[in-house]
mmCIF file of C-alpha atoms and ligand atoms in Angstrom:
data_model
loop_
_atom_site.group_PDB
_atom_site.id
_atom_site.type_symbol
_atom_site.label_atom_id
_atom_site.label_comp_id
_atom_site.label_asym_id
_atom_site.label_seq_id
_atom_site.Cartn_x
_atom_site.Cartn_y
_atom_site.Cartn_z
ATOM 1 C CA MET A 271 -55.513 89.818 183.411
ATOM 2 C CA ILE A 272 -57.932 86.615 182.537
ATOM 3 C CA PRO A 273 -58.966 87.897 178.931
ATOM 4 C CA TYR A 274 -62.787 87.670 177.517
ATOM 5 C CA GLY A 275 -61.599 85.643 174.809
ATOM 6 C CA LYS A 276 -58.145 84.015 173.296
ATOM 7 C CA GLN A 277 -56.600 82.098 170.460
ATOM 8 C CA GLN A 278 -54.952 78.891 170.867
ATOM 9 C CA ILE A 279 -51.880 78.011 168.582
ATOM 10 C CA ASP A 280 -50.033 74.785 168.660
ATOM 11 C CA SER A 281 -46.880 73.540 167.144
ATOM 12 C CA GLU A 282 -49.066 71.557 164.120
ATOM 13 C CA ASP A 283 -50.294 75.180 163.352
ATOM 14 C CA ILE A 284 -47.001 76.870 163.364
ATOM 15 C CA GLN A 285 -45.833 73.655 161.117
ATOM 16 C CA ALA A 286 -48.712 74.358 158.719
ATOM 17 C CA VAL A 287 -47.874 78.101 158.134
ATOM 18 C CA VAL A 288 -43.991 77.275 157.775
ATOM 19 C CA GLU A 289 -44.614 74.724 155.009
ATOM 20 C CA VAL A 290 -46.443 77.357 153.007
ATOM 21 C CA LEU A 291 -43.823 80.081 153.745
ATOM 22 C CA GLN A 292 -41.420 77.440 152.309
ATOM 23 C CA SER A 293 -43.499 77.120 149.212
ATOM 24 C CA ASP A 294 -43.976 78.638 145.910
ATOM 25 C CA TRP A 295 -47.475 79.734 146.715
ATOM 26 C CA LEU A 296 -47.816 82.621 149.347
ATOM 27 C CA THR A 297 -51.348 83.776 148.349
ATOM 28 C CA THR A 298 -53.870 82.517 145.983
ATOM 29 C CA GLY A 299 -52.452 79.286 146.102
ATOM 30 C CA PRO A 300 -53.632 75.782 146.325
ATOM 31 C CA LYS A 301 -54.148 76.263 150.397
ATOM 32 C CA VAL A 302 -57.164 78.395 149.608
ATOM 33 C CA ASP A 303 -59.209 76.072 147.474
ATOM 34 C CA ALA A 304 -57.983 73.108 150.295
ATOM 35 C CA PHE A 305 -59.454 75.281 153.103
ATOM 36 C CA GLU A 306 -62.494 76.256 151.272
ATOM 37 C CA LYS A 307 -63.363 72.616 150.444
ATOM 38 C CA ILE A 308 -62.718 71.644 154.276
ATOM 39 C CA PHE A 309 -64.682 74.521 155.895
ATOM 40 C CA ALA A 310 -67.788 73.456 153.035
ATOM 41 C CA ASP A 311 -67.464 69.772 154.180
ATOM 42 C CA PHE A 312 -67.262 70.998 157.856
ATOM 43 C CA VAL A 313 -70.207 72.974 157.422
ATOM 44 C CA GLY A 314 -72.245 70.717 154.974
ATOM 45 C CA VAL A 315 -72.578 73.067 152.105
ATOM 46 C CA LYS A 316 -71.698 73.324 148.311
ATOM 47 C CA TYR A 317 -69.416 76.096 148.159
ATOM 48 C CA ALA A 318 -67.430 78.273 150.866
ATOM 49 C CA VAL A 319 -65.465 81.333 149.615
ATOM 50 C CA ALA A 320 -62.662 82.417 151.457
ATOM 51 C CA VAL A 321 -61.911 86.368 151.926
ATOM 52 C CA SER A 322 -59.855 88.625 154.101
ATOM 53 C CA SER A 323 -62.017 89.086 156.879
ATOM 54 C CA GLY A 324 -65.449 88.519 158.585
ATOM 55 C CA THR A 325 -66.406 91.790 157.206
ATOM 56 C CA ALA A 326 -64.829 91.449 153.798
ATOM 57 C CA ALA A 327 -67.479 88.066 153.884
ATOM 58 C CA LEU A 328 -70.277 90.399 154.837
ATOM 59 C CA HIS A 329 -69.453 92.929 151.887
ATOM 60 C CA ALA A 330 -69.214 90.165 149.536
ATOM 61 C CA ALA A 331 -72.393 88.729 150.420
ATOM 62 C CA MET A 332 -73.926 92.217 149.960
ATOM 63 C CA PHE A 333 -72.543 92.802 146.466
ATOM 64 C CA ALA A 334 -73.677 89.323 145.755
ATOM 65 C CA LEU A 335 -77.111 90.153 146.432
ATOM 66 C CA GLY A 336 -76.907 93.591 144.467
ATOM 67 C CA ILE A 337 -77.464 95.728 147.496
ATOM 68 C CA GLY A 338 -77.005 99.192 146.151
ATOM 69 C CA PRO A 339 -78.634 102.578 146.681
ATOM 70 C CA GLY A 340 -82.303 102.562 147.306
ATOM 71 C CA CYS A 341 -82.167 99.058 149.167
ATOM 72 C CA GLU A 342 -82.929 98.400 152.654
ATOM 73 C CA VAL A 343 -81.232 95.539 154.653
ATOM 74 C CA ILE A 344 -82.734 94.727 158.126
ATOM 75 C CA VAL A 345 -79.878 94.057 160.944
ATOM 76 C CA PRO A 346 -80.135 93.859 164.604
ATOM 77 C CA ALA A 347 -79.297 96.678 166.744
ATOM 78 C CA MET A 348 -77.232 94.179 169.210
ATOM 79 C CA THR A 349 -74.052 93.151 166.918
ATOM 80 C CA PHE A 350 -70.845 94.417 165.904
ATOM 81 C CA ALA A 351 -70.783 97.588 163.636
ATOM 82 C CA ALA A 352 -69.619 95.455 160.644
ATOM 83 C CA THR A 353 -73.123 93.666 160.289
ATOM 84 C CA ALA A 354 -74.558 97.403 159.517
ATOM 85 C CA ASN A 355 -71.536 98.611 157.898
ATOM 86 C CA CYS A 356 -71.726 96.036 155.193
ATOM 87 C CA VAL A 357 -74.899 97.667 153.864
ATOM 88 C CA VAL A 358 -73.612 100.995 153.784
ATOM 89 C CA LEU A 359 -70.376 100.185 151.873
ATOM 90 C CA GLN A 360 -72.769 98.910 148.927
ATOM 91 C CA GLY A 361 -74.664 102.235 148.914
ATOM 92 C CA GLY A 362 -77.601 100.602 150.689
ATOM 93 C CA THR A 363 -79.521 101.555 154.020
ATOM 94 C CA PRO A 364 -79.608 99.521 157.158
ATOM 95 C CA VAL A 365 -82.384 99.310 158.993
ATOM 96 C CA PHE A 366 -82.206 98.388 162.571
ATOM 97 C CA ALA A 367 -84.552 95.853 164.069
ATOM 98 C CA ASP A 368 -84.673 95.087 168.109
ATOM 99 C CA VAL A 369 -83.540 91.836 169.747
ATOM 100 C CA ILE A 370 -85.257 89.301 171.896
ATOM 101 C CA PRO A 371 -84.367 90.668 175.668
ATOM 102 C CA GLU A 372 -83.568 86.646 176.994
ATOM 103 C CA THR A 373 -81.348 85.936 174.366
ATOM 104 C CA LEU A 374 -80.652 89.127 172.404
ATOM 105 C CA LEU A 375 -81.294 87.261 168.883
ATOM 106 C CA LEU A 376 -82.882 89.168 166.025
ATOM 107 C CA ASP A 377 -86.872 89.521 166.891
ATOM 108 C CA PRO A 378 -88.896 88.207 163.957
ATOM 109 C CA VAL A 379 -91.686 90.180 165.119
ATOM 110 C CA SER A 380 -89.567 93.814 165.074
ATOM 111 C CA VAL A 381 -88.203 92.187 161.900
ATOM 112 C CA ALA A 382 -91.671 92.307 160.395
ATOM 113 C CA SER A 383 -92.489 95.751 161.755
ATOM 114 C CA ARG A 384 -89.241 96.934 159.559
ATOM 115 C CA LEU A 385 -90.280 95.526 156.313
ATOM 116 C CA SER A 386 -90.837 97.777 153.135
ATOM 117 C CA SER A 387 -91.080 97.565 149.712
ATOM 118 C CA ARG A 388 -87.499 98.561 149.647
ATOM 119 C CA THR A 389 -86.348 95.592 151.623
ATOM 120 C CA LYS A 390 -84.225 93.230 149.922
ATOM 121 C CA ALA A 391 -82.518 91.060 152.751
ATOM 122 C CA ILE A 392 -82.317 90.470 156.606
ATOM 123 C CA ILE A 393 -79.024 90.066 158.292
ATOM 124 C CA ALA A 394 -79.558 87.404 161.323
ATOM 125 C CA VAL A 395 -76.578 87.509 164.074
ATOM 126 C CA ASP A 396 -76.281 84.542 165.997
ATOM 127 C CA TYR A 397 -75.117 86.628 168.900
ATOM 128 C CA ALA A 398 -73.044 84.995 171.387
ATOM 129 C CA GLY A 399 -73.029 81.812 169.334
ATOM 130 C CA GLN A 400 -76.343 80.676 169.602
ATOM 131 C CA ALA A 401 -78.294 80.518 166.115
ATOM 132 C CA CYS A 402 -81.391 82.651 165.712
ATOM 133 C CA ASP A 403 -84.784 81.520 164.983
ATOM 134 C CA TYR A 404 -84.290 80.848 161.241
ATOM 135 C CA ASP A 405 -87.607 79.058 160.599
ATOM 136 C CA THR A 406 -89.405 82.088 161.552
ATOM 137 C CA LEU A 407 -86.902 84.256 159.608
ATOM 138 C CA GLU A 408 -86.659 82.367 156.626
ATOM 139 C CA ASP A 409 -90.856 82.374 156.582
ATOM 140 C CA THR A 410 -90.850 86.156 156.481
ATOM 141 C CA ALA A 411 -88.282 86.147 153.913
ATOM 142 C CA LYS A 412 -89.868 83.774 151.507
ATOM 143 C CA ARG A 413 -93.219 85.496 152.096
ATOM 144 C CA HIS A 414 -91.644 88.769 151.086
ATOM 145 C CA ASP A 415 -89.244 87.484 148.586
ATOM 146 C CA ILE A 416 -85.845 88.840 150.249
ATOM 147 C CA THR A 417 -82.880 87.124 150.992
ATOM 148 C CA LEU A 418 -82.014 85.951 154.376
ATOM 149 C CA VAL A 419 -78.271 86.211 155.249
ATOM 150 C CA ALA A 420 -76.426 84.963 158.363
ATOM 151 C CA ASP A 421 -73.954 86.570 160.133
ATOM 152 C CA ALA A 422 -72.575 83.561 161.909
ATOM 153 C CA CYS A 423 -69.416 85.300 163.124
ATOM 154 C CA HIS A 424 -70.122 84.079 166.659
ATOM 155 C CA SER A 425 -71.483 80.582 165.977
ATOM 156 C CA LEU A 426 -69.107 78.261 164.018
ATOM 157 C CA GLY A 427 -69.984 74.839 165.037
ATOM 158 C CA GLY A 428 -73.308 75.552 166.365
ATOM 159 C CA ARG A 429 -76.492 73.928 165.238
ATOM 160 C CA TYR A 430 -80.242 74.660 165.109
ATOM 161 C CA LYS A 431 -82.835 71.999 165.062
ATOM 162 C CA ASP A 432 -80.056 69.496 163.650
ATOM 163 C CA LYS A 433 -79.136 71.851 161.042
ATOM 164 C CA SER A 434 -75.472 73.131 161.191
ATOM 165 C CA VAL A 435 -74.770 76.699 161.425
ATOM 166 C CA GLY A 436 -73.048 77.548 157.860
ATOM 167 C CA THR A 437 -76.303 76.095 156.199
ATOM 168 C CA LEU A 438 -79.153 77.885 157.729
ATOM 169 C CA ALA A 439 -79.444 81.075 155.275
ATOM 170 C CA SER A 440 -78.871 81.466 151.571
ATOM 171 C CA LEU A 441 -75.579 83.239 152.534
ATOM 172 C CA ASN A 442 -73.482 82.800 155.969
ATOM 173 C CA ALA A 443 -70.586 84.891 156.942
ATOM 174 C CA PHE A 444 -67.967 83.711 159.458
ATOM 175 C CA SER A 445 -64.926 85.605 160.771
ATOM 176 C CA PHE A 446 -61.341 84.156 162.114
ATOM 177 C CA HIS A 447 -60.616 87.085 163.997
ATOM 178 C CA PRO A 448 -58.410 85.772 166.971
ATOM 179 C CA VAL A 449 -61.215 85.801 169.462
ATOM 180 C CA LYS A 450 -63.403 83.771 167.068
ATOM 181 C CA HIS A 451 -63.516 79.896 167.396
ATOM 182 C CA ILE A 452 -60.648 79.629 165.135
ATOM 183 C CA THR A 453 -58.136 81.926 163.768
ATOM 184 C CA THR A 454 -56.447 82.658 160.572
ATOM 185 C CA GLY A 455 -54.947 85.903 162.101
ATOM 186 C CA GLU A 456 -57.600 87.637 159.915
ATOM 187 C CA GLY A 457 -59.843 86.187 157.651
ATOM 188 C CA GLY A 458 -63.327 85.152 156.672
ATOM 189 C CA MET A 459 -65.569 82.666 155.098
ATOM 190 C CA ILE A 460 -69.132 82.710 153.057
ATOM 191 C CA THR A 461 -70.693 79.586 152.825
ATOM 192 C CA THR A 462 -73.777 78.752 150.121
ATOM 193 C CA ASP A 463 -75.465 76.208 148.091
ATOM 194 C CA ASP A 464 -75.607 78.874 145.139
ATOM 195 C CA GLN A 465 -73.248 78.484 142.601
ATOM 196 C CA LYS A 466 -74.044 81.879 140.995
ATOM 197 C CA LEU A 467 -73.655 83.759 144.271
ATOM 198 C CA ALA A 468 -70.250 82.007 144.865
ATOM 199 C CA GLU A 469 -69.061 83.050 141.754
ATOM 200 C CA LYS A 470 -69.790 86.476 142.065
ATOM 201 C CA MET A 471 -68.143 86.531 145.755
ATOM 202 C CA ARG A 472 -64.979 84.942 144.130
ATOM 203 C CA LEU A 473 -64.842 88.157 141.680
ATOM 204 C CA PHE A 474 -65.504 90.440 144.072
ATOM 205 C CA ARG A 475 -62.749 89.336 146.100
ATOM 206 C CA ASN A 476 -60.227 89.609 143.321
ATOM 207 C CA HIS A 477 -61.090 93.074 141.889
ATOM 208 C CA GLY A 478 -64.071 91.826 139.603
ATOM 209 C CA ILE A 479 -61.602 90.000 137.632
ATOM 210 C CA THR A 480 -62.780 86.740 135.414
ATOM 211 C CA THR A 481 -59.543 84.703 136.454
ATOM 212 C CA ASP A 482 -56.840 84.813 139.354
ATOM 213 C CA HIS A 483 -52.988 84.671 138.810
ATOM 214 C CA ARG A 484 -52.859 80.625 139.209
ATOM 215 C CA GLN A 485 -55.704 79.527 136.832
ATOM 216 C CA ARG A 486 -53.708 82.077 134.137
ATOM 217 C CA ASP A 487 -50.255 80.578 134.906
ATOM 218 C CA ALA A 488 -51.983 77.040 134.623
ATOM 219 C CA GLN A 489 -53.250 78.451 131.106
ATOM 220 C CA GLY A 490 -49.952 79.961 130.170
ATOM 221 C CA SER A 491 -52.041 83.101 129.481
ATOM 222 C CA TRP A 492 -51.709 86.556 130.411
ATOM 223 C CA PHE A 493 -55.439 87.582 129.326
ATOM 224 C CA TYR A 494 -58.107 88.569 132.039
ATOM 225 C CA GLU A 495 -61.404 90.850 132.048
ATOM 226 C CA MET A 496 -62.411 93.131 134.980
ATOM 227 C CA VAL A 497 -65.811 92.484 134.692
ATOM 228 C CA ASP A 498 -67.318 94.258 137.736
ATOM 229 C CA LEU A 499 -65.899 96.455 140.508
ATOM 230 C CA GLY A 500 -64.190 94.651 143.365
ATOM 231 C CA TYR A 501 -61.765 94.566 145.785
ATOM 232 C CA ASN A 502 -58.535 92.948 146.864
ATOM 233 C CA TYR A 503 -60.225 90.762 149.835
ATOM 234 C CA ARG A 504 -58.107 87.736 148.940
ATOM 235 C CA ILE A 505 -56.738 85.601 151.949
ATOM 236 C CA THR A 506 -53.291 84.406 151.929
ATOM 237 C CA ASP A 507 -52.221 80.504 151.596
ATOM 238 C CA PHE A 508 -50.192 80.699 155.011
ATOM 239 C CA GLN A 509 -53.679 82.169 156.718
ATOM 240 C CA CYS A 510 -55.766 79.048 155.009
ATOM 241 C CA ALA A 511 -53.015 76.556 156.058
ATOM 242 C CA LEU A 512 -53.614 77.689 159.549
ATOM 243 C CA GLY A 513 -57.437 77.868 159.191
ATOM 244 C CA ILE A 514 -57.000 74.011 157.909
ATOM 245 C CA SER A 515 -54.891 73.150 161.227
ATOM 246 C CA GLN A 516 -57.238 75.594 163.221
ATOM 247 C CA LEU A 517 -60.502 73.525 162.276
ATOM 248 C CA LYS A 518 -59.539 69.918 162.952
ATOM 249 C CA LYS A 519 -59.532 71.253 166.724
ATOM 250 C CA LEU A 520 -62.987 73.289 166.491
ATOM 251 C CA GLN A 521 -65.029 70.317 168.023
ATOM 252 C CA GLU A 522 -63.272 69.812 170.979
ATOM 253 C CA TRP A 523 -62.710 73.457 171.733
ATOM 254 C CA ILE A 524 -66.515 74.016 171.561
ATOM 255 C CA GLU A 525 -66.953 71.260 173.720
ATOM 256 C CA ARG A 526 -64.751 72.778 176.203
ATOM 257 C CA ARG A 527 -66.621 76.224 175.834
ATOM 258 C CA ARG A 528 -69.586 74.383 176.726
ATOM 259 C CA GLU A 529 -68.124 72.999 180.075
ATOM 260 C CA ILE A 530 -67.351 76.402 180.499
ATOM 261 C CA ALA A 531 -70.695 77.827 180.120
ATOM 262 C CA HIS A 532 -72.528 75.032 182.080
ATOM 263 C CA ARG A 533 -70.375 75.490 184.952
ATOM 264 C CA TYR A 534 -70.873 79.409 185.029
ATOM 265 C CA GLY A 535 -74.549 78.646 184.875
ATOM 266 C CA LYS A 536 -74.546 76.032 187.818
ATOM 267 C CA ALA A 537 -72.573 78.931 189.896
ATOM 268 C CA PHE A 538 -74.730 81.906 188.995
ATOM 269 C CA HIS A 539 -77.595 79.786 190.528
ATOM 270 C CA ASP A 540 -77.121 81.340 193.797
ATOM 271 C CA ILE A 541 -75.843 84.758 192.745
ATOM 272 C CA PRO A 542 -79.308 86.331 191.738
ATOM 273 C CA ARG A 543 -78.159 89.540 190.844
ATOM 274 C CA VAL A 544 -76.318 87.469 187.538
ATOM 275 C CA LYS A 545 -78.432 86.616 185.021
ATOM 276 C CA PRO A 546 -77.200 84.734 182.171
ATOM 277 C CA LEU A 547 -79.015 84.671 179.114
ATOM 278 C CA THR A 548 -81.373 82.134 177.888
ATOM 279 C CA VAL A 549 -80.582 78.700 175.621
ATOM 280 C CA GLN A 550 -83.238 77.745 173.223
ATOM 281 C CA ASN A 551 -84.498 74.373 173.440
ATOM 282 C CA GLU A 552 -83.376 73.481 169.903
ATOM 283 C CA SER A 553 -80.271 74.984 169.794
ATOM 284 C CA PHE A 554 -76.574 73.621 170.020
ATOM 285 C CA HIS A 555 -74.872 76.828 171.349
ATOM 286 C CA ALA A 556 -71.426 77.470 170.271
ATOM 287 C CA TYR A 557 -70.619 80.023 173.172
ATOM 288 C CA HIS A 558 -68.195 82.431 171.452
ATOM 289 C CA LEU A 559 -69.255 84.581 173.977
ATOM 290 C CA TYR A 560 -70.671 84.048 177.458
ATOM 291 C CA VAL A 561 -72.851 87.442 178.199
ATOM 292 C CA VAL A 562 -74.731 87.751 181.676
ATOM 293 C CA ARG A 563 -77.015 90.446 182.238
ATOM 294 C CA LEU A 564 -76.505 92.205 185.739
ATOM 295 C CA ASP A 565 -79.680 93.125 187.751
ATOM 296 C CA LEU A 566 -78.703 95.937 189.609
ATOM 297 C CA ASP A 567 -82.191 97.148 190.810
ATOM 298 C CA GLY A 568 -81.340 98.772 194.258
ATOM 299 C CA LYS A 569 -77.707 98.283 194.025
ATOM 300 C CA ASP A 570 -75.976 101.658 194.691
ATOM 301 C CA MET A 571 -73.593 100.646 191.759
ATOM 302 C CA ASP A 572 -74.014 100.768 187.816
ATOM 303 C CA ARG A 573 -72.613 98.597 185.269
ATOM 304 C CA SER A 574 -69.552 100.636 184.726
ATOM 305 C CA ALA A 575 -68.429 100.300 188.533
ATOM 306 C CA ILE A 576 -68.771 96.597 188.226
ATOM 307 C CA PHE A 577 -66.973 96.547 185.275
ATOM 308 C CA ARG A 578 -64.335 98.601 186.506
ATOM 309 C CA LYS A 579 -64.216 96.621 189.760
ATOM 310 C CA LEU A 580 -63.937 93.095 187.701
ATOM 311 C CA ARG A 581 -61.034 94.644 185.779
ATOM 312 C CA GLU A 582 -58.992 95.777 188.712
ATOM 313 C CA ALA A 583 -59.425 92.645 189.881
ATOM 314 C CA GLY A 584 -57.834 90.877 186.980
ATOM 315 C CA VAL A 585 -61.074 89.775 185.326
ATOM 316 C CA GLY A 586 -60.806 91.244 181.558
ATOM 317 C CA VAL A 587 -64.621 91.591 181.065
ATOM 318 C CA ASN A 588 -65.889 93.129 178.089
ATOM 319 C CA VAL A 589 -69.287 94.596 176.595
ATOM 320 C CA HIS A 590 -70.724 92.952 173.578
ATOM 321 C CA TYR A 591 -72.329 95.624 172.009
ATOM 322 C CA ILE A 592 -72.966 99.239 172.076
ATOM 323 C CA PRO A 593 -76.140 99.184 170.196
ATOM 324 C CA VAL A 594 -75.029 99.982 166.372
ATOM 325 C CA HIS A 595 -77.704 102.591 166.177
ATOM 326 C CA LEU A 596 -76.332 104.648 168.651
ATOM 327 C CA HIS A 597 -72.814 105.197 167.051
ATOM 328 C CA PRO A 598 -72.681 108.907 166.051
ATOM 329 C CA PHE A 599 -71.916 107.676 162.129
ATOM 330 C CA TYR A 600 -75.194 105.854 162.251
ATOM 331 C CA GLN A 601 -76.867 108.603 164.171
ATOM 332 C CA ASN A 602 -75.249 111.555 161.883
ATOM 333 C CA ARG A 603 -75.878 109.812 158.397
ATOM 334 C CA PHE A 604 -79.228 107.885 159.318
ATOM 335 C CA HIS A 605 -80.575 109.933 161.927
ATOM 336 C CA THR A 606 -81.064 106.684 164.164
ATOM 337 C CA GLY A 607 -81.008 107.322 167.958
ATOM 338 C CA LEU A 608 -82.431 106.348 171.247
ATOM 339 C CA GLY A 609 -85.718 105.001 171.280
ATOM 340 C CA LEU A 610 -85.492 102.886 167.745
ATOM 341 C CA CYS A 611 -84.573 99.703 169.590
ATOM 342 C CA PRO A 612 -85.720 99.761 173.295
ATOM 343 C CA GLU A 613 -84.771 96.237 174.245
ATOM 344 C CA ALA A 614 -81.051 96.512 172.763
ATOM 345 C CA GLU A 615 -81.019 99.660 174.735
ATOM 346 C CA GLU A 616 -81.957 98.163 177.716
ATOM 347 C CA ALA A 617 -79.760 95.367 177.391
ATOM 348 C CA TYR A 618 -76.893 97.593 176.800
ATOM 349 C CA GLN A 619 -77.031 99.102 180.066
ATOM 350 C CA GLN A 620 -76.794 95.830 181.936
ATOM 351 C CA ILE A 621 -74.509 92.986 179.724
ATOM 352 C CA ILE A 622 -71.260 92.208 180.519
ATOM 353 C CA SER A 623 -68.929 89.494 178.888
ATOM 354 C CA LEU A 624 -66.932 87.079 181.066
ATOM 355 C CA PRO A 625 -64.122 85.451 180.095
ATOM 356 C CA ILE A 626 -64.479 82.232 178.017
ATOM 357 C CA TYR A 627 -61.739 80.267 175.593
ATOM 358 C CA PRO A 628 -60.973 76.557 175.484
ATOM 359 C CA THR A 629 -57.826 77.013 177.745
ATOM 360 C CA LEU A 630 -59.361 78.958 180.623
ATOM 361 C CA THR A 631 -58.744 77.087 183.680
ATOM 362 C CA GLU A 632 -61.281 75.943 186.523
ATOM 363 C CA LYS A 633 -59.038 78.270 188.616
ATOM 364 C CA GLU A 634 -59.244 81.052 186.885
ATOM 365 C CA GLN A 635 -63.053 80.689 186.257
ATOM 366 C CA ASP A 636 -63.450 80.256 189.752
ATOM 367 C CA HIS A 637 -61.576 83.363 190.174
ATOM 368 C CA VAL A 638 -63.920 85.353 187.867
ATOM 369 C CA ILE A 639 -66.976 83.529 189.768
ATOM 370 C CA GLU A 640 -65.682 84.516 193.166
ATOM 371 C CA CYS A 641 -65.138 88.067 192.102
ATOM 372 C CA LEU A 642 -68.635 88.663 190.914
ATOM 373 C CA ARG A 643 -70.230 87.084 194.018
ATOM 374 C CA GLU A 644 -67.967 89.760 196.241
ATOM 375 C CA ILE A 645 -68.574 92.628 194.192
ATOM 376 C CA LEU A 646 -72.431 92.082 193.643
ATOM 377 C CA SER A 647 -73.117 90.947 197.452
HETATM 378 C C1 PLP B 724 -66.204 89.649 164.128
HETATM 379 C C2 PLP B 724 -67.283 89.921 163.810
HETATM 380 C C3 PLP B 724 -67.692 90.891 162.409
HETATM 381 C C4 PLP B 724 -66.132 90.776 161.611
HETATM 382 O O1 PLP B 724 -65.408 90.256 161.646
HETATM 383 P P1 PLP B 724 -63.953 90.389 161.068
HETATM 384 O O2 PLP B 724 -63.069 89.179 160.812
HETATM 385 O O3 PLP B 724 -63.504 91.319 162.586
HETATM 386 O O4 PLP B 724 -64.086 91.593 159.976
HETATM 387 C C5 PLP B 724 -68.930 90.882 162.180
HETATM 388 N N1 PLP B 724 -69.868 90.625 162.882
HETATM 389 C C6 PLP B 724 -69.795 90.270 163.930
HETATM 390 C C7 PLP B 724 -71.338 89.557 164.830
HETATM 391 C C8 PLP B 724 -68.713 89.561 164.500
HETATM 392 O O5 PLP B 724 -68.730 89.228 165.879
#
């Protein structure tokens, strides 16, 4: 089966991890600082805070902004559940906004319609790897004195109007799960230029405790204070060593992802039922996912039949995502349901994610294209 996404690990990566395993610090050691520094420099921000997952990154961002009971945070319906869950984990209320049908990116018009006196933040999701319309979203955030957060789990290495992803919002969250651009097994990062917010997130990842083990060790002191309630959201040193090693290859991998996307785009010119999402002129797409909408009007087959046929042919397609407001948890707890975000709901019936990852061969890609052509003809 050709998967929709896949990690790439080479001998350098393995060597980097082994070196840490043989060192004194398995966790909260020098590799965490080093990964944060390299990542912050790569993105072009002052601070990067490494945590144990992308979900932890989003949760830390909500904590740093003081999201709690009575607070509303606007999130897109078309995303992974964690984008909304991080609000609920802090006791806040996620308010679902709709997406633009051509790009499946957060629609600023829908966002404006969801604002209330309780709105504290907006989380924009760079769906599939393309940055949202940050100028418009930032303008809305400024006018209403709320904070813009980027869920950039899809868009590491992407750009918006010559600004790099990771610098586009006050807080920007990344994931290093194996299907994402670079991996640490599990892992995440938040980037920001705000020192206070960075400090809050560093506390949050370590139980709300003021110093970490290595700092106390260096000071020859046992004393610490827990000043807030936090979690163990720490990432290990061997994971960070892997992250450092992976980041070196990111640019090259994105170029390859873009080539694959370009090739799909060309092939689908003459498969009219396959409609790739639109790429905005001002954006440099990082292509975490390659998503198409299937135009099945008048075809005696639905998306799930096509999905099944592709899987049978060895093409590991996927669907990203079931709109979050349709999950039973949200329907039960927040009384969401069909009709709340019609564009996301309609897109959900038609979308399919095709294989895209740096080591996908042209032959494999041709197989994907030919299967689609055959099934849809
Ligand atoms: C992967 C992902 C997350 C969560 O990241 P984990 O590292 O799996 O916790 C959050 N939001 C989006 C959009 C993602 O794709």
